[in-house]
mmCIF file of C-alpha atoms in Angstrom:
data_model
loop_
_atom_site.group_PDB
_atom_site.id
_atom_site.type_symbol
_atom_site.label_atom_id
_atom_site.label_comp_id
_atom_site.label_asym_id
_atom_site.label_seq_id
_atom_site.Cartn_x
_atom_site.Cartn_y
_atom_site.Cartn_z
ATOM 1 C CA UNK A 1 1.780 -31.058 -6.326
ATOM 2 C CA UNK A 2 4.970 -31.814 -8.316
ATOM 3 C CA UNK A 3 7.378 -29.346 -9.414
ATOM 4 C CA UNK A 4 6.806 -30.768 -12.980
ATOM 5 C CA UNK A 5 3.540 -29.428 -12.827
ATOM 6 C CA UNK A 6 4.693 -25.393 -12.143
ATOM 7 C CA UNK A 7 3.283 -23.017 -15.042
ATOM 8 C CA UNK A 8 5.831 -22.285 -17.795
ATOM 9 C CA UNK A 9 6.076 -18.855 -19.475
ATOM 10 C CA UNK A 10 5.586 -18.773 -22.519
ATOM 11 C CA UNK A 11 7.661 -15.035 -22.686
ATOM 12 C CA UNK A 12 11.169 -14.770 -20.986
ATOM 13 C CA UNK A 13 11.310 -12.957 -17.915
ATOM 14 C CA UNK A 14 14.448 -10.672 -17.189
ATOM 15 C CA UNK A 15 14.986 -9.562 -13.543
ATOM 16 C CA UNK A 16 17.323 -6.718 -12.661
ATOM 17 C CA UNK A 17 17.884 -4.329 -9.667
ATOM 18 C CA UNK A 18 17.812 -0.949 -9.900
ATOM 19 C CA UNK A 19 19.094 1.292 -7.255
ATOM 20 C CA UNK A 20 15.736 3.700 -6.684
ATOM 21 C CA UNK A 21 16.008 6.382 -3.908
ATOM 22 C CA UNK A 22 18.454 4.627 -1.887
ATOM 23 C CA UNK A 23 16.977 0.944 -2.314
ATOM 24 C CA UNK A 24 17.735 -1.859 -4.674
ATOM 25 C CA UNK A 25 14.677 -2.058 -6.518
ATOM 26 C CA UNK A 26 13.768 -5.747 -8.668
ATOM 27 C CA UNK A 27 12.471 -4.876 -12.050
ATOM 28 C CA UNK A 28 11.080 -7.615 -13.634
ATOM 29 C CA UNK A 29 10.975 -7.167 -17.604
ATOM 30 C CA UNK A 30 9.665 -8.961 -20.516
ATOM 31 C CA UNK A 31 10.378 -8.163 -24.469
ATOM 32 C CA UNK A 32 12.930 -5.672 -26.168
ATOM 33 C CA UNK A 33 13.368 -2.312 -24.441
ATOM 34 C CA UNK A 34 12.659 -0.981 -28.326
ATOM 35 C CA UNK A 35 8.792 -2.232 -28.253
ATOM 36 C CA UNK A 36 6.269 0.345 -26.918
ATOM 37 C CA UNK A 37 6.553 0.557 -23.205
ATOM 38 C CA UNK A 38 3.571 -0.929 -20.816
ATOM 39 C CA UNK A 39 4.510 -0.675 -16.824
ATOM 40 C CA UNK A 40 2.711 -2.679 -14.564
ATOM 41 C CA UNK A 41 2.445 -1.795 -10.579
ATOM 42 C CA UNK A 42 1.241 -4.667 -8.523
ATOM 43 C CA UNK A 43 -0.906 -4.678 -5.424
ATOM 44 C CA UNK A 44 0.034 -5.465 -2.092
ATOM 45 C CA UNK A 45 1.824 -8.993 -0.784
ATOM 46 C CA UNK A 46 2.215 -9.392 -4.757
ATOM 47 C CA UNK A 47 5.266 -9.321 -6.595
ATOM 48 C CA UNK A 48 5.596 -7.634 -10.468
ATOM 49 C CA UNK A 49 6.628 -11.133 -11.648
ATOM 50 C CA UNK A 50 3.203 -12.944 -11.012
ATOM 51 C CA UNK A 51 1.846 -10.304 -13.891
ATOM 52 C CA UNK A 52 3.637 -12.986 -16.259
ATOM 53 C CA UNK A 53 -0.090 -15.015 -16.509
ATOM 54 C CA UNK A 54 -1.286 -11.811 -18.584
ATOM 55 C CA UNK A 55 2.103 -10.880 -20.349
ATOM 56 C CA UNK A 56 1.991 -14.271 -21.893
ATOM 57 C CA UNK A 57 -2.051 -13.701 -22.926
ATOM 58 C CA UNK A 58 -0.936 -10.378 -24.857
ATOM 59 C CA UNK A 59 -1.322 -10.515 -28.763
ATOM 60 C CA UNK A 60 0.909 -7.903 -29.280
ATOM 61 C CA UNK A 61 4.677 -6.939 -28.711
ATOM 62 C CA UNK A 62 4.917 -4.952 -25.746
ATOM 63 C CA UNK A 63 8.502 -3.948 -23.407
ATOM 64 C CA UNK A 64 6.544 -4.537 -20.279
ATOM 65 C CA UNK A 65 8.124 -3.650 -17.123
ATOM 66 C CA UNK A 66 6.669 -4.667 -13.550
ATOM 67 C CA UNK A 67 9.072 -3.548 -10.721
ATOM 68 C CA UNK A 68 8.575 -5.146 -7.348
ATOM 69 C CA UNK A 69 7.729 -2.339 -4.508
ATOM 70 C CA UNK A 70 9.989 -1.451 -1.905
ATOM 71 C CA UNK A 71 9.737 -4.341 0.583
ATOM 72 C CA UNK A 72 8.044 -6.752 -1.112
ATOM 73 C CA UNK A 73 9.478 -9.649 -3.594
ATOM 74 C CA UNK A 74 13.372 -8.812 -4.424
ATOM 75 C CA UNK A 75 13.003 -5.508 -3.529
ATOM 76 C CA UNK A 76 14.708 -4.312 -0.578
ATOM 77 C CA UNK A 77 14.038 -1.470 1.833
ATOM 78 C CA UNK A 78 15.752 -0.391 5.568
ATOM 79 C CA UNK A 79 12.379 1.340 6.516
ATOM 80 C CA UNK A 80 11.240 1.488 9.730
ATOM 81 C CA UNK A 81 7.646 2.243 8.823
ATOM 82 C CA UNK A 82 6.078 2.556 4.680
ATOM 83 C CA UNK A 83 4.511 5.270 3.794
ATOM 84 C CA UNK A 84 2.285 5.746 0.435
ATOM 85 C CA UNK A 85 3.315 8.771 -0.832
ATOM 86 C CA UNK A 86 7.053 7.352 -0.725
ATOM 87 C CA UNK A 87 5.208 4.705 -3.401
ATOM 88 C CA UNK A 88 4.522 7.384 -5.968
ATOM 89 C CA UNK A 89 7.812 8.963 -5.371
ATOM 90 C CA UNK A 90 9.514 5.329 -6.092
ATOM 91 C CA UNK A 91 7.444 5.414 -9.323
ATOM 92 C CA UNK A 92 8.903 8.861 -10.469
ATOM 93 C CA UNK A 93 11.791 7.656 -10.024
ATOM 94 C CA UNK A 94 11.244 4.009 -11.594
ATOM 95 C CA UNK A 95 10.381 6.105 -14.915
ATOM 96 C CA UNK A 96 12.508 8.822 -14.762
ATOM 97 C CA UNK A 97 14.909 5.349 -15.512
ATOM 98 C CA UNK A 98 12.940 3.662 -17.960
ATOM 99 C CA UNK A 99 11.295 6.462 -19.858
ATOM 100 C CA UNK A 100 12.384 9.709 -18.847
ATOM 101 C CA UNK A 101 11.531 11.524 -22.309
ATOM 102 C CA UNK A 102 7.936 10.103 -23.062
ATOM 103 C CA UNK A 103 4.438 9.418 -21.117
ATOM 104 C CA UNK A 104 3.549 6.180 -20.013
ATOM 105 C CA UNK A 105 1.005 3.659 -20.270
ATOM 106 C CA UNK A 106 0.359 2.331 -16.776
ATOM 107 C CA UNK A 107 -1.269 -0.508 -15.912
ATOM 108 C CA UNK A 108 -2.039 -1.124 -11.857
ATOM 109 C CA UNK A 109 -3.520 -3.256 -9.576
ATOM 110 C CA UNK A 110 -5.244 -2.331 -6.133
ATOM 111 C CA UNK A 111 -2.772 -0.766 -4.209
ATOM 112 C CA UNK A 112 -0.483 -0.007 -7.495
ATOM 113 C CA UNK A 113 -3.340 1.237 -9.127
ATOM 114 C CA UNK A 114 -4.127 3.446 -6.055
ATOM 115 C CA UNK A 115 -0.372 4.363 -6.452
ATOM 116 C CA UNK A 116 -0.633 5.330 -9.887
ATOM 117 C CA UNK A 117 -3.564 7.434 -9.436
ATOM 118 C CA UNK A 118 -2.355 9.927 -7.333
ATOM 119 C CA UNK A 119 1.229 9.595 -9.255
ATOM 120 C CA UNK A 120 -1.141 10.196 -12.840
ATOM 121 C CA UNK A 121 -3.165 12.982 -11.130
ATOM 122 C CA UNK A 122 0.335 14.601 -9.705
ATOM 123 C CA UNK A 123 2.275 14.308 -12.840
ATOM 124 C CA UNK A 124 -0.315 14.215 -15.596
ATOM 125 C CA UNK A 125 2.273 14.880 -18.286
ATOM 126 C CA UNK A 126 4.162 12.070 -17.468
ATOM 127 C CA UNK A 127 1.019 9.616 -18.037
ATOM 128 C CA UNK A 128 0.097 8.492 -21.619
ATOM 129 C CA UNK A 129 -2.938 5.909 -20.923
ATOM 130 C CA UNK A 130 -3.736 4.307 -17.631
ATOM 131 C CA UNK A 131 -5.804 1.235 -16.935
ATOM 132 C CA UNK A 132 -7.287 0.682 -12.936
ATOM 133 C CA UNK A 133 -7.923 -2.570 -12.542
ATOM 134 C CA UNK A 134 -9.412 -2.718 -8.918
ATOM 135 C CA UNK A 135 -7.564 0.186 -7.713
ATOM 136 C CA UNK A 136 -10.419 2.929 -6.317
ATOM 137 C CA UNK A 137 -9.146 4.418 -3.386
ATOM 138 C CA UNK A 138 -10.502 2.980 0.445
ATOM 139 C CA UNK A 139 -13.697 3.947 2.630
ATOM 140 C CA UNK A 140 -13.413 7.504 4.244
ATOM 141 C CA UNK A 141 -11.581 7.188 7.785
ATOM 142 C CA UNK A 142 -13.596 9.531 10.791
ATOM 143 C CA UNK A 143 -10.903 11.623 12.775
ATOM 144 C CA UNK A 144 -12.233 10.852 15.385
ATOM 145 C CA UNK A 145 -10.148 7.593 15.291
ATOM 146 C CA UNK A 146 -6.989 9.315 15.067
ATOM 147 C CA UNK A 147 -6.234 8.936 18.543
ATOM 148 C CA UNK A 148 -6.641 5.116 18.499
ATOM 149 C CA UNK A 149 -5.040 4.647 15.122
ATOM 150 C CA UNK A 150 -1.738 6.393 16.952
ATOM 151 C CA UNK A 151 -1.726 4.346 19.384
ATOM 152 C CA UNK A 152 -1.904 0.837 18.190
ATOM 153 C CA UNK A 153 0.803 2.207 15.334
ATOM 154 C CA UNK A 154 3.001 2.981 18.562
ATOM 155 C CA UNK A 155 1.961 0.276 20.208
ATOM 156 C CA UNK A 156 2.547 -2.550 17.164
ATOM 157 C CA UNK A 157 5.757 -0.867 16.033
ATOM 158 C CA UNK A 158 7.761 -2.015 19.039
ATOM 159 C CA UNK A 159 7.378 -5.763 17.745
ATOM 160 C CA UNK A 160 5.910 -5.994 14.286
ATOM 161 C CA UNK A 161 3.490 -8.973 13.017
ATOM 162 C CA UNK A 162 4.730 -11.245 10.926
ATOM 163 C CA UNK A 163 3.536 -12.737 7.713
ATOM 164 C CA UNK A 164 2.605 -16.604 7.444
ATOM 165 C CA UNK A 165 5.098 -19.285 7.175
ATOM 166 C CA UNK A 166 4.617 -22.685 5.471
ATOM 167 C CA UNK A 167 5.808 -25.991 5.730
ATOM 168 C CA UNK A 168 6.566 -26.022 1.605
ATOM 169 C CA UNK A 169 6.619 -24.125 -1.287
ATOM 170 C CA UNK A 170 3.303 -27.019 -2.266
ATOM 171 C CA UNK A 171 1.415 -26.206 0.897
ATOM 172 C CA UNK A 172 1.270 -22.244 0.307
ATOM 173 C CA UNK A 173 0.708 -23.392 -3.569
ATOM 174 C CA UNK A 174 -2.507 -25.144 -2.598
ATOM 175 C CA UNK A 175 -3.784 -22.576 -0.161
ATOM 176 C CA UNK A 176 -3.494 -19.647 -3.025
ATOM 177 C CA UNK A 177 -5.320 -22.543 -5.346
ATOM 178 C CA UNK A 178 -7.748 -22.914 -2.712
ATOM 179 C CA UNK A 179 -8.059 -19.075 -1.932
ATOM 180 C CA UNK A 180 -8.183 -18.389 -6.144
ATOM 181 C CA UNK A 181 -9.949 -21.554 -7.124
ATOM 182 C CA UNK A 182 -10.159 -20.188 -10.852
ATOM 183 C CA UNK A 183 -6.524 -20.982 -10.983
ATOM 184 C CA UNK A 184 -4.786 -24.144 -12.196
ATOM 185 C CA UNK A 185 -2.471 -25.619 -10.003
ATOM 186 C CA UNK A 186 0.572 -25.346 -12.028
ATOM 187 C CA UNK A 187 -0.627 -21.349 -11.998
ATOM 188 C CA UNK A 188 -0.530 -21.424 -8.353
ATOM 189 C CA UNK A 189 2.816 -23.179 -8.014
ATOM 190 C CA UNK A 190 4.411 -20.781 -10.110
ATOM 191 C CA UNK A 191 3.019 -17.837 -7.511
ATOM 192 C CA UNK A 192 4.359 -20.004 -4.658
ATOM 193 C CA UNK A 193 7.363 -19.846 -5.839
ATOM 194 C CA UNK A 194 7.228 -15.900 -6.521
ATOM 195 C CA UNK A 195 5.920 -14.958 -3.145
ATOM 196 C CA UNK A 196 7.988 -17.187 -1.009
ATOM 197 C CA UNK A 197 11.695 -18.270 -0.464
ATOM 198 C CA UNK A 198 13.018 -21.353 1.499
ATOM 199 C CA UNK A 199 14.896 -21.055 4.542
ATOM 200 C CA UNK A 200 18.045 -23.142 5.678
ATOM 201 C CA UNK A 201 15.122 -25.319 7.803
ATOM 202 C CA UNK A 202 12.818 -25.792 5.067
ATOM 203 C CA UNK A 203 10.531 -23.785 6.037
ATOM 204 C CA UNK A 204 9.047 -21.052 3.482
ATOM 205 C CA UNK A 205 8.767 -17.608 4.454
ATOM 206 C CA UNK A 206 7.174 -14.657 1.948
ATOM 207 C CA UNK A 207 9.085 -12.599 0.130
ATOM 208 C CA UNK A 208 7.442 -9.539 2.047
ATOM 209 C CA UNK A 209 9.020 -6.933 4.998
ATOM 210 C CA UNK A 210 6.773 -7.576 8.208
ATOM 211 C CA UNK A 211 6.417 -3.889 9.032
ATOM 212 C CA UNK A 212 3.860 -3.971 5.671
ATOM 213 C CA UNK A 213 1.552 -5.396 8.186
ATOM 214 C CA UNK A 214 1.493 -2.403 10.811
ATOM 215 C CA UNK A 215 -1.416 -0.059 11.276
ATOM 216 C CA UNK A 216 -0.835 3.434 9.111
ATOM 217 C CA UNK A 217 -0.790 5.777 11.849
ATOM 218 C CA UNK A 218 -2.270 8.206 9.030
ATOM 219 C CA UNK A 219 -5.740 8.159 8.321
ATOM 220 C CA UNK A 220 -6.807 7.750 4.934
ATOM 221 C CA UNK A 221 -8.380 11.441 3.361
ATOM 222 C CA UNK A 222 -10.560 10.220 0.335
ATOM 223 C CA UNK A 223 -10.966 14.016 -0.190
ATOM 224 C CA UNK A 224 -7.254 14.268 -1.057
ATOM 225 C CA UNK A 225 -7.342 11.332 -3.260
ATOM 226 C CA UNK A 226 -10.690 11.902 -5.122
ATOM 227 C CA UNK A 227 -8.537 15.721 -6.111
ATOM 228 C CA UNK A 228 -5.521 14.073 -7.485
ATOM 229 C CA UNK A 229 -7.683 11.220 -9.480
ATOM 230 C CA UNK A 230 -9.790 13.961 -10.594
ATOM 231 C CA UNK A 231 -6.324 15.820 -11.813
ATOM 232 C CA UNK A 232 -5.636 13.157 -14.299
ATOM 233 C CA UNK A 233 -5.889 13.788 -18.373
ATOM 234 C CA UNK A 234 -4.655 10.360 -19.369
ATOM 235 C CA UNK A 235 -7.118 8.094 -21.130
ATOM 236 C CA UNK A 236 -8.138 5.550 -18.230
ATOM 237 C CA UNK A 237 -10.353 2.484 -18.110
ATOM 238 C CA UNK A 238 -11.423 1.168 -14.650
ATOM 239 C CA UNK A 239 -11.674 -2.653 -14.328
ATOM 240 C CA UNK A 240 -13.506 -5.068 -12.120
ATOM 241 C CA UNK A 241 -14.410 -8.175 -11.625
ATOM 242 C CA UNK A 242 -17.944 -9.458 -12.093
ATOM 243 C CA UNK A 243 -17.194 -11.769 -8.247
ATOM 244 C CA UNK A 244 -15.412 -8.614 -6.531
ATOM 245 C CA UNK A 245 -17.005 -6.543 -4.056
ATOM 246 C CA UNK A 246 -14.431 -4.274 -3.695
ATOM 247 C CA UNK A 247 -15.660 -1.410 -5.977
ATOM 248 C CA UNK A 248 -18.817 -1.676 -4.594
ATOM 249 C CA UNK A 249 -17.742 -1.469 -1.182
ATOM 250 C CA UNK A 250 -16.028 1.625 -0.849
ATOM 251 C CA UNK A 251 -19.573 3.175 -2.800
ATOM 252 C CA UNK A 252 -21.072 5.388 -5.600
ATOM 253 C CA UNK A 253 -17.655 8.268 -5.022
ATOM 254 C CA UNK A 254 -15.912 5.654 -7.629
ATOM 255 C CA UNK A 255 -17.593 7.748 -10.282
ATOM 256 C CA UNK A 256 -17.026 10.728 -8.900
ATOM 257 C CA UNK A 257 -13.653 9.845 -8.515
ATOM 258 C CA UNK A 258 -12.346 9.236 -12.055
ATOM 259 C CA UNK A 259 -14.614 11.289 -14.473
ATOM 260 C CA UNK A 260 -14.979 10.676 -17.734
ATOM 261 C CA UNK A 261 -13.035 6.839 -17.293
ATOM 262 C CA UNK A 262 -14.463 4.204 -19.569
ATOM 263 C CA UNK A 263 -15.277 1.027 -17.804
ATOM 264 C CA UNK A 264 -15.168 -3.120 -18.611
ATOM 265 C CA UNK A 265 -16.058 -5.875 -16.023
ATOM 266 C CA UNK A 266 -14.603 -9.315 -16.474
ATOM 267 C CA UNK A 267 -17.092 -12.110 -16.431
ATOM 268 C CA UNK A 268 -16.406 -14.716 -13.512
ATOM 269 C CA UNK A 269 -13.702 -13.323 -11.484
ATOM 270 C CA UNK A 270 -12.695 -11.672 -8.260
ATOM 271 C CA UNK A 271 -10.331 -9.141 -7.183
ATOM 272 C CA UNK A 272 -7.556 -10.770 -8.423
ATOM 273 C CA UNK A 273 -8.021 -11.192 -12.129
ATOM 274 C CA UNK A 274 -4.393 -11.343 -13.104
ATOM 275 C CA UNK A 275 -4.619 -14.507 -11.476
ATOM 276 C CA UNK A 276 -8.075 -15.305 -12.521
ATOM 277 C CA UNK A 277 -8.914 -14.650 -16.031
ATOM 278 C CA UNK A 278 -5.281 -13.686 -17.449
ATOM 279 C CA UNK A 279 -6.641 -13.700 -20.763
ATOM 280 C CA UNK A 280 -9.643 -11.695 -20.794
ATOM 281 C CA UNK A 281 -7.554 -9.078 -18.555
ATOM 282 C CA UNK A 282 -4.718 -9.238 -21.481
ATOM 283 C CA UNK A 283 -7.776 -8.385 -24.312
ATOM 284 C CA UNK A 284 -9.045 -5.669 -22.428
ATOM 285 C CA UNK A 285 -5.407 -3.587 -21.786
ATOM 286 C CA UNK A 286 -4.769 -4.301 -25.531
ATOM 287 C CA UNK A 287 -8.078 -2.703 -27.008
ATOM 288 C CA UNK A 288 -7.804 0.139 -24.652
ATOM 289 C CA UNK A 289 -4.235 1.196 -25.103
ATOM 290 C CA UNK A 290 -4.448 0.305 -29.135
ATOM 291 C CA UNK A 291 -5.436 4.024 -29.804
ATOM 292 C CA UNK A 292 -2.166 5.007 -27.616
ATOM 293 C CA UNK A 293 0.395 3.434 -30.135
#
């Protein structure tokens, strides 16, 4: 795969950092700060920048802003473990910068929708419209494993796991192609390229801390998070993927979760539909937040 064949936005990316509760956060931006504001919080191992596929796709003008969270892409972050709630702190903080006088429209994926969630159900006033694409929360964890969770956490935390390397920047472009097959492969060498950095050998690393990878020595309380979702006021619209499982894995609680959310399911694509149909993602945030403007 040639570099000549790497996706080319069509709308100019600027990338900034931002110092954000003692890190350097990487804001990734696109249009003038004077356009109505759309923030975009990606999921995890991504980066904000990849969310350029469905910035180009919109039909309207829109100041989009898609940071990159603590650890992962150009954001930094000295932590020795990561811990969610420190997410939806980051986010405060994030608008408290970019729109500290007026609600937001938030757009997440997966983990960043999971992140805005709790942040929309915590801080309702501060939330405008919000659209969940993919983002409902995991399975219910049993105490019971608490003891075992502690452990391996203790255990793993001496010598973290470490994320993939590659030979290239082509080879990890054709194994996202491969694992995303709706993609083109100019789309996927563009991601490459996002996720991963070269080293002094060659060799390409991700753009992503290790310690991501270790066990939460926390169990997961769906209780807690169905109360905050249930807190929220904002308009939201939950999204999914006609191919993705991931709704219907976690079961029926979705509803329960967010009442009163519309819904839309994108023909023909998987969990990752910023990657897999940019376009029809970009149609549906525009008719839902078109009532917000």
């Amino acid at each position: 795969m040639g570099r000549n064949q790497i996706y080319e936005p069509k709308v100019a990316r600027v990338s900034g950092q931002f110092a954000v509760r003692g890190m350097n956060y990487c804001v990734n931006e696109w249009g003038d700060a004077n356009l109505p504001l759309l923030v975009y919080l990606h999921g995890w191992a991504d980066t904000g920048s990849t969310f350029q596929f469905v910035v180009d796709a919109l039909g309207g003008d829109w100041h989009v802003v898609a940071p990159d969270w603590r650890g992962f892409g150009r954001s930094s972050c000295e932590c020795t473990s990561y811990w969610f709630p420190d997410y939806v702190a980051d986010l405060h903080a994030l608008l408290e910068l970019f729109s500290p006088d007026e609600p937001v429209r938030l757009v997440g994926h997966s983990m960043g929708a999971n992140v805005a969630s709790l942040y929309a159900g915590t801080m309702p006033e501060r939330v405008r419209a919000f659209v969940n694409v993919e983002g409902f929360g995991l399975k219910d964890s049993d105490p019971d494993e608490a003891p075992g969770r502690y452990r391996s956490w203790i255990e793993r935390s001496l010598e973290a796991p470490t994320f993939s390397e590659y030979a290239n920047l082509d080879v990890l472009a054709q194994r996202i192609q491969k694992r995303y097959p709706a993609m083109g492969g100019g789309a996927a060498a563009f991601v490459a390229r996002e996720w991963a950095s070269e080293g002094a050998d060659g060799t390409v690393r991700l753009r992503a801390d290790r310690r991501h990878k270790l066990p939460n020595p926390v169990l997961y309380r769906r209780a807690e998070a169905e109360a905050c979702c249930r807190a929220i006021t904002a308009d939201t619209l939950l999204v999914v993927g006609s191919e993705s499982t991931f709704a219907e894995d976690i079961g029926s609680s979705v509803e329960r979760m967010f009442p009163g959310a519309s819904h839309a399911s994108i023909d023909g694509a998987g969990h990752m539909l910023h990657f897999e149909a940019p376009r029809a993602l970009a149609g549906v945030i525009e008719d839902f937040l078109q009532p917000s403007l």
